[in-house]
PDB file of C-alpha atoms and ligand atoms in Angstrom:
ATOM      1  CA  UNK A 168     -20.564  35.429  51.265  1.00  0.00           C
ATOM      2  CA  UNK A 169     -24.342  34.350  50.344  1.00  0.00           C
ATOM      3  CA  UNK A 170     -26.321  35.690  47.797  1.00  0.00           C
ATOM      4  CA  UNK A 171     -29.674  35.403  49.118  1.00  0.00           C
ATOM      5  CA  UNK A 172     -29.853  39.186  51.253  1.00  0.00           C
ATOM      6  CA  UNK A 173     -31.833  38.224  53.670  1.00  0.00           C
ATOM      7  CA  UNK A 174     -29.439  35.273  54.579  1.00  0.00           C
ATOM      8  CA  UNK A 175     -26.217  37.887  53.715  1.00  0.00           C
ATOM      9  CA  UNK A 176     -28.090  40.322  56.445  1.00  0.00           C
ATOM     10  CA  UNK A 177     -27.874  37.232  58.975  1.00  0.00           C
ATOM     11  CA  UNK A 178     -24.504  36.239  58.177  1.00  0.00           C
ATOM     12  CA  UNK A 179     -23.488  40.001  58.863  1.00  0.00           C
ATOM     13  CA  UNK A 180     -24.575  40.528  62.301  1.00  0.00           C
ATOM     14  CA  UNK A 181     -23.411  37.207  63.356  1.00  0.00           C
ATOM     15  CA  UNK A 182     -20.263  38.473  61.927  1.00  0.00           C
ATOM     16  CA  UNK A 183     -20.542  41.987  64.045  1.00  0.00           C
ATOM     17  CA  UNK A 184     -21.612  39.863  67.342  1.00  0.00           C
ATOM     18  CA  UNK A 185     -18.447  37.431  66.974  1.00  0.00           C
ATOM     19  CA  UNK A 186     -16.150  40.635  66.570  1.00  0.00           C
ATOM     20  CA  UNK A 187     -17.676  42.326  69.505  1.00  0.00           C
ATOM     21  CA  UNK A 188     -17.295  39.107  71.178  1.00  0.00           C
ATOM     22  CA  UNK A 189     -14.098  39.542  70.047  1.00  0.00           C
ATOM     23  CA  UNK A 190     -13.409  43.443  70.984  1.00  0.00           C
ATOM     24  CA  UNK A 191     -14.545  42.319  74.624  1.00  0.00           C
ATOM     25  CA  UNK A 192     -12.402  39.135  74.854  1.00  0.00           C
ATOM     26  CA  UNK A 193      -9.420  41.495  73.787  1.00  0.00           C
ATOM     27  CA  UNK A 194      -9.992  44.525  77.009  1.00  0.00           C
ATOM     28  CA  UNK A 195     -10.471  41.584  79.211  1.00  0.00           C
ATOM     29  CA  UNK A 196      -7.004  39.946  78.658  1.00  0.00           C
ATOM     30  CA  UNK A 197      -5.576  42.993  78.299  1.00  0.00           C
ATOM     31  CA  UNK A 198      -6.634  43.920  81.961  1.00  0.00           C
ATOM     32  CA  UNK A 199      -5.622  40.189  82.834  1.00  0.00           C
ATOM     33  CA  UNK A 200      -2.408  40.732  81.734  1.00  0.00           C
ATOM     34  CA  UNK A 201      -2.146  44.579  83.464  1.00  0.00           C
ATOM     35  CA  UNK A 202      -3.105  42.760  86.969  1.00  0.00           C
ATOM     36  CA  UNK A 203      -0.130  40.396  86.105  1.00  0.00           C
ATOM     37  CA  UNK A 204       2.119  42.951  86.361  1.00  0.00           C
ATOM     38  CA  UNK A 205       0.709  45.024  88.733  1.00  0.00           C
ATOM     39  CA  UNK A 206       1.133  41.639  90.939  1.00  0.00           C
ATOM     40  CA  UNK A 207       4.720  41.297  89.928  1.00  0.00           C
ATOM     41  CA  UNK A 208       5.282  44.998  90.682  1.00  0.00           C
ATOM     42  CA  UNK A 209       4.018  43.763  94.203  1.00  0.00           C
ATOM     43  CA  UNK A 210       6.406  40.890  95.061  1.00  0.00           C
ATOM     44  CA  UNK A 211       9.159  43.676  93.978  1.00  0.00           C
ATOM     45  CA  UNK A 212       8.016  45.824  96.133  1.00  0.00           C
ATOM     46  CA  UNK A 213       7.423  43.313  98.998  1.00  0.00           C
ATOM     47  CA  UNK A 214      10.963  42.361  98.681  1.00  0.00           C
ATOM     48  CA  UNK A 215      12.260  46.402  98.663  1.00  0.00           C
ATOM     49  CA  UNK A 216      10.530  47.458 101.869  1.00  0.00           C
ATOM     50  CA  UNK A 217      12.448  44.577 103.202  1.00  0.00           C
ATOM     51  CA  UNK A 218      15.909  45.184 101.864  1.00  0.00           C
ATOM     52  CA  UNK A 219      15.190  48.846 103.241  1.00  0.00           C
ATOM     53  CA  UNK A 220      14.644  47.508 106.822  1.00  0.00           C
ATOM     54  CA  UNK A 221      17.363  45.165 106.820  1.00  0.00           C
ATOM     55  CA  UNK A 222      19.250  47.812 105.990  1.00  0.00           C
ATOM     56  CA  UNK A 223      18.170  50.632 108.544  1.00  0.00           C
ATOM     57  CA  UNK A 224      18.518  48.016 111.097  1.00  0.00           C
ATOM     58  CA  UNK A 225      22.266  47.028 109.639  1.00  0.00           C
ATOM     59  CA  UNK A 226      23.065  51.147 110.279  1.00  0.00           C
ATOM     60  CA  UNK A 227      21.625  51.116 113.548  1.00  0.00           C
ATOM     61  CA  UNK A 228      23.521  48.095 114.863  1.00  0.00           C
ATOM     62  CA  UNK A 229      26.790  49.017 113.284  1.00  0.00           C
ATOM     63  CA  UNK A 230      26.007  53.109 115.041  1.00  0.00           C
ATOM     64  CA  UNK A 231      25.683  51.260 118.544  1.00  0.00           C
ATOM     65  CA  UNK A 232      28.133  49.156 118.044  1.00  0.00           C
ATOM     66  CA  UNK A 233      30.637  51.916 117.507  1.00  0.00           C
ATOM     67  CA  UNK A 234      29.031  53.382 120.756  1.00  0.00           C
ATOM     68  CA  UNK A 235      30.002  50.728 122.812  1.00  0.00           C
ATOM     69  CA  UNK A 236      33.537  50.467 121.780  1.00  0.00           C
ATOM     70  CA  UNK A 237      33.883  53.868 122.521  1.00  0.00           C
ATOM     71  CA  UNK A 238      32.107  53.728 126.097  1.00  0.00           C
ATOM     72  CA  UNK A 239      34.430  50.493 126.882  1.00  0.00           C
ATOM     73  CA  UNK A 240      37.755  52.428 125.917  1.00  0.00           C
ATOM     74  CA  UNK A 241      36.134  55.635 128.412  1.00  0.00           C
ATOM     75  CA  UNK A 242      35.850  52.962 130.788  1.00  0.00           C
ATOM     76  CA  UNK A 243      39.525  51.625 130.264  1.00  0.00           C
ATOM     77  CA  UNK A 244      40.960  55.326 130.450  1.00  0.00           C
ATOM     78  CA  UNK A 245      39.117  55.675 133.486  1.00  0.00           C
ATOM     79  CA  UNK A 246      40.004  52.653 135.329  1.00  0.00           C
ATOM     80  CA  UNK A 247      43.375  53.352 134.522  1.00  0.00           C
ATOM     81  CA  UNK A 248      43.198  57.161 136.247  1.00  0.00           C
ATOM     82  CA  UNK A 249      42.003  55.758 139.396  1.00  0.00           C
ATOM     83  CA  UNK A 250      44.670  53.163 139.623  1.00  0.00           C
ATOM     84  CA  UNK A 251      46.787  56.632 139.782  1.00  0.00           C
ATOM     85  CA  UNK A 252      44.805  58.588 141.939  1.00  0.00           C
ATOM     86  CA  UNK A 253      45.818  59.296 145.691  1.00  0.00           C
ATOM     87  CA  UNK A 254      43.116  61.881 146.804  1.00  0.00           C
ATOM     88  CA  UNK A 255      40.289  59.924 148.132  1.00  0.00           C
ATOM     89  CA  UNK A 256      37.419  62.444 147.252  1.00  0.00           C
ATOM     90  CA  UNK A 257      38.888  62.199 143.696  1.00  0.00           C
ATOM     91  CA  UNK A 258      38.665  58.449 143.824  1.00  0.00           C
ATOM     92  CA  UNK A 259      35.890  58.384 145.050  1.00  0.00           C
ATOM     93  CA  UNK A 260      34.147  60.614 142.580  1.00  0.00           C
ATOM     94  CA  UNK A 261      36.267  58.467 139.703  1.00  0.00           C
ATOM     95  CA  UNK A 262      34.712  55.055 141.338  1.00  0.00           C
ATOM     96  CA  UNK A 263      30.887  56.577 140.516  1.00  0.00           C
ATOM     97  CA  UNK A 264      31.634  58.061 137.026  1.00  0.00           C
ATOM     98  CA  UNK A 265      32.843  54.171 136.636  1.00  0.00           C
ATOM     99  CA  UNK A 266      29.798  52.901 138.011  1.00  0.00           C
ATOM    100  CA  UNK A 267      27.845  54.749 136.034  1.00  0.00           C
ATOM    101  CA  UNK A 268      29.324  54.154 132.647  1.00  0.00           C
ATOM    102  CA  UNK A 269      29.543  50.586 133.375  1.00  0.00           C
ATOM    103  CA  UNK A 270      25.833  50.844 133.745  1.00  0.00           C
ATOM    104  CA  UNK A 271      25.794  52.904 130.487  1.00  0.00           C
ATOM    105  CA  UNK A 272      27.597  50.180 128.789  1.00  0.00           C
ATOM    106  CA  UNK A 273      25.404  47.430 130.025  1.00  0.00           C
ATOM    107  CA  UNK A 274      22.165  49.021 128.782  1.00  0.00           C
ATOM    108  CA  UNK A 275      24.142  49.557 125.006  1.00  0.00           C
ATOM    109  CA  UNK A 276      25.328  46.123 124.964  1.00  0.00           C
ATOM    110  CA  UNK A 277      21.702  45.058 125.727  1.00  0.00           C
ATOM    111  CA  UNK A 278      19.807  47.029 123.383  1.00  0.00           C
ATOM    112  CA  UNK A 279      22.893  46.055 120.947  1.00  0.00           C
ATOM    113  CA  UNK A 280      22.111  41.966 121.319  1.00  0.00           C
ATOM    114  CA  UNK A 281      18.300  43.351 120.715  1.00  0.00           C
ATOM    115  CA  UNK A 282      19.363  44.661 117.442  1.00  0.00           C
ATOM    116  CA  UNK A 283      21.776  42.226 116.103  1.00  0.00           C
ATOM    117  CA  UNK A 284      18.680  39.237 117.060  1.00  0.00           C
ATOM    118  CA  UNK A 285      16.048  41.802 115.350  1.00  0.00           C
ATOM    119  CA  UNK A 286      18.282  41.904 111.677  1.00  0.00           C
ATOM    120  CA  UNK A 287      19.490  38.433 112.342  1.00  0.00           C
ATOM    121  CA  UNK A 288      15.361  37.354 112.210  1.00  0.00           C
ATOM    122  CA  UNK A 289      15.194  40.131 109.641  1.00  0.00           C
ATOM    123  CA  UNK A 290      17.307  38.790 107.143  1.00  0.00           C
ATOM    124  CA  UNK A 291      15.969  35.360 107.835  1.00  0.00           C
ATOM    125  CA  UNK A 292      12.740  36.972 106.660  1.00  0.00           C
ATOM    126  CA  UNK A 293      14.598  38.305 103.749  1.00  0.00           C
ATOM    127  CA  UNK A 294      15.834  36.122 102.253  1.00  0.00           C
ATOM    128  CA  UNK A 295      12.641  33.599 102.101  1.00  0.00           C
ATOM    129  CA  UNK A 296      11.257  36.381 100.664  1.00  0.00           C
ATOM    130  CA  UNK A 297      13.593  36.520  98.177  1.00  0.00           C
ATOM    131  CA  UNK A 298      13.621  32.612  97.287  1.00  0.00           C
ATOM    132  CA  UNK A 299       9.663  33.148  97.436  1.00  0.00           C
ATOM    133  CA  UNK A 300       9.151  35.994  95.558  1.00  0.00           C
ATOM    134  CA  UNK A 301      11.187  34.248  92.344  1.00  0.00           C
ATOM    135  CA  UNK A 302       9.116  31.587  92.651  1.00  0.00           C
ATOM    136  CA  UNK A 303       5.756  33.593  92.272  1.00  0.00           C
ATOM    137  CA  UNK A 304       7.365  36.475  89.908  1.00  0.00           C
ATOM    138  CA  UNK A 305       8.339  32.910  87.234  1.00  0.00           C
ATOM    139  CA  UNK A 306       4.714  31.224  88.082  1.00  0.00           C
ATOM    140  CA  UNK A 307       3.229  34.932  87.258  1.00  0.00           C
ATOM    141  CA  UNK A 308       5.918  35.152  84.133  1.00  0.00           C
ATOM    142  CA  UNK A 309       4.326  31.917  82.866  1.00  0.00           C
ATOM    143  CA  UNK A 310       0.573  33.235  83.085  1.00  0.00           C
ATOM    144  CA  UNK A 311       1.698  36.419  81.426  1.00  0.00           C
ATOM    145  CA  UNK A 312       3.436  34.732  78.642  1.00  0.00           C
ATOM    146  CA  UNK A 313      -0.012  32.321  78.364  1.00  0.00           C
ATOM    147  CA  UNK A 314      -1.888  35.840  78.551  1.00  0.00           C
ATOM    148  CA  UNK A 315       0.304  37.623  75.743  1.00  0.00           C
ATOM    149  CA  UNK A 316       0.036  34.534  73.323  1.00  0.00           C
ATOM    150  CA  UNK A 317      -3.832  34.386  73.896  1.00  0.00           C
ATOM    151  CA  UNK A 318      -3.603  38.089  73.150  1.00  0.00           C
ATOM    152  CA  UNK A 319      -1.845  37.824  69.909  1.00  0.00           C
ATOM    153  CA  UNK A 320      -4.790  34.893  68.504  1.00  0.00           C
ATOM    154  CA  UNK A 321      -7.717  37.454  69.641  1.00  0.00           C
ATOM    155  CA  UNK A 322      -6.248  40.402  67.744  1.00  0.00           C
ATOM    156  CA  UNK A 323      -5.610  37.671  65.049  1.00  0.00           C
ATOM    157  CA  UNK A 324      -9.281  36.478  64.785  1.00  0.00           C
ATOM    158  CA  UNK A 325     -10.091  40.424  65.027  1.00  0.00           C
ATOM    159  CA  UNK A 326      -8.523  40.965  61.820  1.00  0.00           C
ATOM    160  CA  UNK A 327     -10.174  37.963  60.050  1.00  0.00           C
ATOM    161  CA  UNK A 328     -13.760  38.501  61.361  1.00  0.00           C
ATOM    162  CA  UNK A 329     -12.716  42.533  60.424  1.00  0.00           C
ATOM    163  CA  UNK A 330     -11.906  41.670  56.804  1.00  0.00           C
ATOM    164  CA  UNK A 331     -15.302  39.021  56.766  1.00  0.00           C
ATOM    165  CA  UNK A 332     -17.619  41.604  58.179  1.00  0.00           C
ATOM    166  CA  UNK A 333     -16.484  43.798  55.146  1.00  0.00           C
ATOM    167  CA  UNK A 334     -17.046  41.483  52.773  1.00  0.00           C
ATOM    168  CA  UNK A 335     -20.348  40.723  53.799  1.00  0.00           C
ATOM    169  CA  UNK A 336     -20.905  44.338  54.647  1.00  0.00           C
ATOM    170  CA  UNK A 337     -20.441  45.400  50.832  1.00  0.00           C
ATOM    171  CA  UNK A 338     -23.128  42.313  50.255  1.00  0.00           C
ATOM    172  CA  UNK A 339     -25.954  43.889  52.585  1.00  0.00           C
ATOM    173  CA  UNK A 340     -28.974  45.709  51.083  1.00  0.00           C
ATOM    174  CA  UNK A 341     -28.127  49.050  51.443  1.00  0.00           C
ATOM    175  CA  UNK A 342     -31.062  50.276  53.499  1.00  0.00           C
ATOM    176  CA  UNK A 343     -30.660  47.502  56.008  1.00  0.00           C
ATOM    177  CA  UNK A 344     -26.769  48.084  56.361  1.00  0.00           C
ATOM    178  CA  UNK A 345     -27.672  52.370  56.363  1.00  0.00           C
ATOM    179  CA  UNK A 346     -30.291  51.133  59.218  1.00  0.00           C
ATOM    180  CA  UNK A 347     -28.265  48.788  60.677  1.00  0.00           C
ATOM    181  CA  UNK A 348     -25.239  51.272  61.046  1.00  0.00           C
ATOM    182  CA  UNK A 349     -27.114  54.214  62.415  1.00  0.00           C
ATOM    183  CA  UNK A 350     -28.967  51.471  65.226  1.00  0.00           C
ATOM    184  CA  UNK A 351     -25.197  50.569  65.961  1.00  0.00           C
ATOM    185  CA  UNK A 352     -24.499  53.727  67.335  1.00  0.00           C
ATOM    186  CA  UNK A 353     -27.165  53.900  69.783  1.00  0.00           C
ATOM    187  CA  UNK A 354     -27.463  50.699  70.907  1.00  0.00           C
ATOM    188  CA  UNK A 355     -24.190  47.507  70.990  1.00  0.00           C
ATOM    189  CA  UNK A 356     -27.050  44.922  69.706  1.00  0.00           C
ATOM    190  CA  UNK A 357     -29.156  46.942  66.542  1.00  0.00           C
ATOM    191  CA  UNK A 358     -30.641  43.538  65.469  1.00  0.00           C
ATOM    192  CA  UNK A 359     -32.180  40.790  67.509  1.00  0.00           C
ATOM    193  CA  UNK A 360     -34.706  38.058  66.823  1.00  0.00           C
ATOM    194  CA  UNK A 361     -38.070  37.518  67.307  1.00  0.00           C
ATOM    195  CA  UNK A 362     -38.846  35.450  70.054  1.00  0.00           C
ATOM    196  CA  UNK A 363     -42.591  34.213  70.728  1.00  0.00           C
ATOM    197  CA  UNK A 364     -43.907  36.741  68.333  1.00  0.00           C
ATOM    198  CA  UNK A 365     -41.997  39.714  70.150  1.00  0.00           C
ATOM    199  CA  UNK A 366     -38.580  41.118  69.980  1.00  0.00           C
ATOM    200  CA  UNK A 367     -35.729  39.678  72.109  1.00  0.00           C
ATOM    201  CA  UNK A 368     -34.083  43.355  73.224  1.00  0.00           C
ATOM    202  CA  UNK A 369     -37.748  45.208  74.230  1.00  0.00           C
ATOM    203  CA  UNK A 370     -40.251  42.747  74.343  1.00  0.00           C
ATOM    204  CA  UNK A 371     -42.368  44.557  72.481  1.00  0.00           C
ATOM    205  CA  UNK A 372     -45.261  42.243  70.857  1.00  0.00           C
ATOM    206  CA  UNK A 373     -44.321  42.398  66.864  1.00  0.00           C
ATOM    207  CA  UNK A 374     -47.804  42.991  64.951  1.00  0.00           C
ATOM    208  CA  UNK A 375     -49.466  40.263  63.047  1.00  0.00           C
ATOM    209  CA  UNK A 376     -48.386  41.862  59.831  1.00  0.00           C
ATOM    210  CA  UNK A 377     -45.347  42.092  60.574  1.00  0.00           C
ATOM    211  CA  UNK A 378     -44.793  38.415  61.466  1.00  0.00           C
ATOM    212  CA  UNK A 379     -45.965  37.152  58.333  1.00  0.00           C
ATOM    213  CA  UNK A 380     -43.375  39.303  56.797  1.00  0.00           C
ATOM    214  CA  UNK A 381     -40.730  37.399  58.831  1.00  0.00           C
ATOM    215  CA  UNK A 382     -41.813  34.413  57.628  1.00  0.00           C
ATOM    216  CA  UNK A 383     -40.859  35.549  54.484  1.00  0.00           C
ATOM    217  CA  UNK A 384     -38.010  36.193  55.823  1.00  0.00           C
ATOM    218  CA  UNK A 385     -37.918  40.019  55.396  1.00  0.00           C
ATOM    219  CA  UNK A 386     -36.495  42.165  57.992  1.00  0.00           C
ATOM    220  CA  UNK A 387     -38.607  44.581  59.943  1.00  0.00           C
ATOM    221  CA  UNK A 388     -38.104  47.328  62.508  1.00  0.00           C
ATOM    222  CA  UNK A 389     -39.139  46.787  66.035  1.00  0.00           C
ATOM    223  CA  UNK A 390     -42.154  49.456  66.267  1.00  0.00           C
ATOM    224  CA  UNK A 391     -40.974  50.280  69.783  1.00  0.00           C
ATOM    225  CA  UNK A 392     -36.814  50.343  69.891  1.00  0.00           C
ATOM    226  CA  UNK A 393     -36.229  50.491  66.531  1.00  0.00           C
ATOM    227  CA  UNK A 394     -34.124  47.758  66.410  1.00  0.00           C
ATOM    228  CA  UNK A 395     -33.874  44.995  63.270  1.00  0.00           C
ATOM    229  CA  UNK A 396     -35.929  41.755  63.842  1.00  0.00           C
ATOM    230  CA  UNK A 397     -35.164  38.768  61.849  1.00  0.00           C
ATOM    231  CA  UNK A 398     -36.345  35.301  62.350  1.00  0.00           C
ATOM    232  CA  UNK A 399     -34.625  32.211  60.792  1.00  0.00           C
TER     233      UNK A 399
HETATM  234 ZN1   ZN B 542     -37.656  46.213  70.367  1.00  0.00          ZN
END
């Protein structure tokens, strides 16, 4: 904290800037650190929608495997009636019915084969998914961790550059600080300099007058936004 108020005025806004700096740094890592997780959430989910297909494919192998056994033992109980059968229209009819089935059976067994390839390839996929996912979830854990500890030295520095601005708050002449606050609202930058005899946020020129002033290093008010110029 200086005494001289025109350098305590300077010392304050850089103060304000840094902890606006600061403000900004901290939504930015914090939205970091949110896409982190959404991408974490991701390679969970990635992983789910496969476990769910391996296992609708699982059901539908075991269902058609349970309809094959049960078309083979038709086809046993049938080939055993027409080893018994004397009436020739009857065996006959009993030869087709076999026929057919054994056509029947062929198709399930096919589509069957199909199946068991289709979740074989499936959990193949699975589980390099798996092994992959890990990999990416720990390499996205490590980032995260980086992002949380970065976190924890912004909010830090916000609390030391908080408890400086005060400081050098309480130090301010009061008009400038009353000024100063009531800019603030309006606008994230209420005092600029004066560059090339105009000020840095408008442009508007900065009268003659008024420029001797800041070489005195007193602080005037932009004539056009209002805002505080200073020159050092
Ligand atoms: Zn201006």
């Amino acid at each position: 904290v200086v005494d001289n108020p025109f350098l305590s005025f300077v010392d304050f806004v850089e103060s304000d800037r840094l902890y606006d700096g600061l403000v900004q740094k901290k939504t930015t890592v914090i939205n970091e650190l949110q896409s982190l997780r959404d991408l974490i959430n991701q390679e969970e989910e990635k992983v789910n929608r496969l476990r769910k297909q391996v296992h609708a494919l699982k059901k539908s192998v075991d269902a058609e495997d349970l309809e094959v056994r049960a078309l083979r033992s038709q086809e046993r109980e049938k080939q055993i009636k027409l080893a018994l059968v004397t009436v020739p229209k009857e065996y006959l009819s009993l030869q087709h019915e076999l026929e057919l089935l054994s056509q029947k059976i062929e198709k399930c067994e096919d589509q069957l084969l199909a199946h068991w390839q289709e979740l074989e390839d499936k959990q193949h996929l699975l589980q390099q998914a798996v092994e992959e996912s890990a990999h990416e979830q720990k390499r996205i854990g490590v980032a995260v961790v980086e992002k949380e500890q970065l976190l924890a030295q912004v909010q830090m520095s916000m609390e030391e550059v908080s408890h400086q601005k005060k400081l050098k708050e309480e130090h301010m002449v009061p008009e400038w600080r009353e000024t100063y606050a009531a800019m603030k609202e309006r606008v994230p930058n209420p005092a600029v300099f004066v560059i090339e005899g105009a000020c840095s946020a408008c442009f508007y020129p900065v009268s003659a007058k008024d420029l001797a002033l800041l070489r005195r290093h007193v602080i005037v008010q932009c004539k056009d936004c209002y805002r505080l110029l200073y020159s050092v």
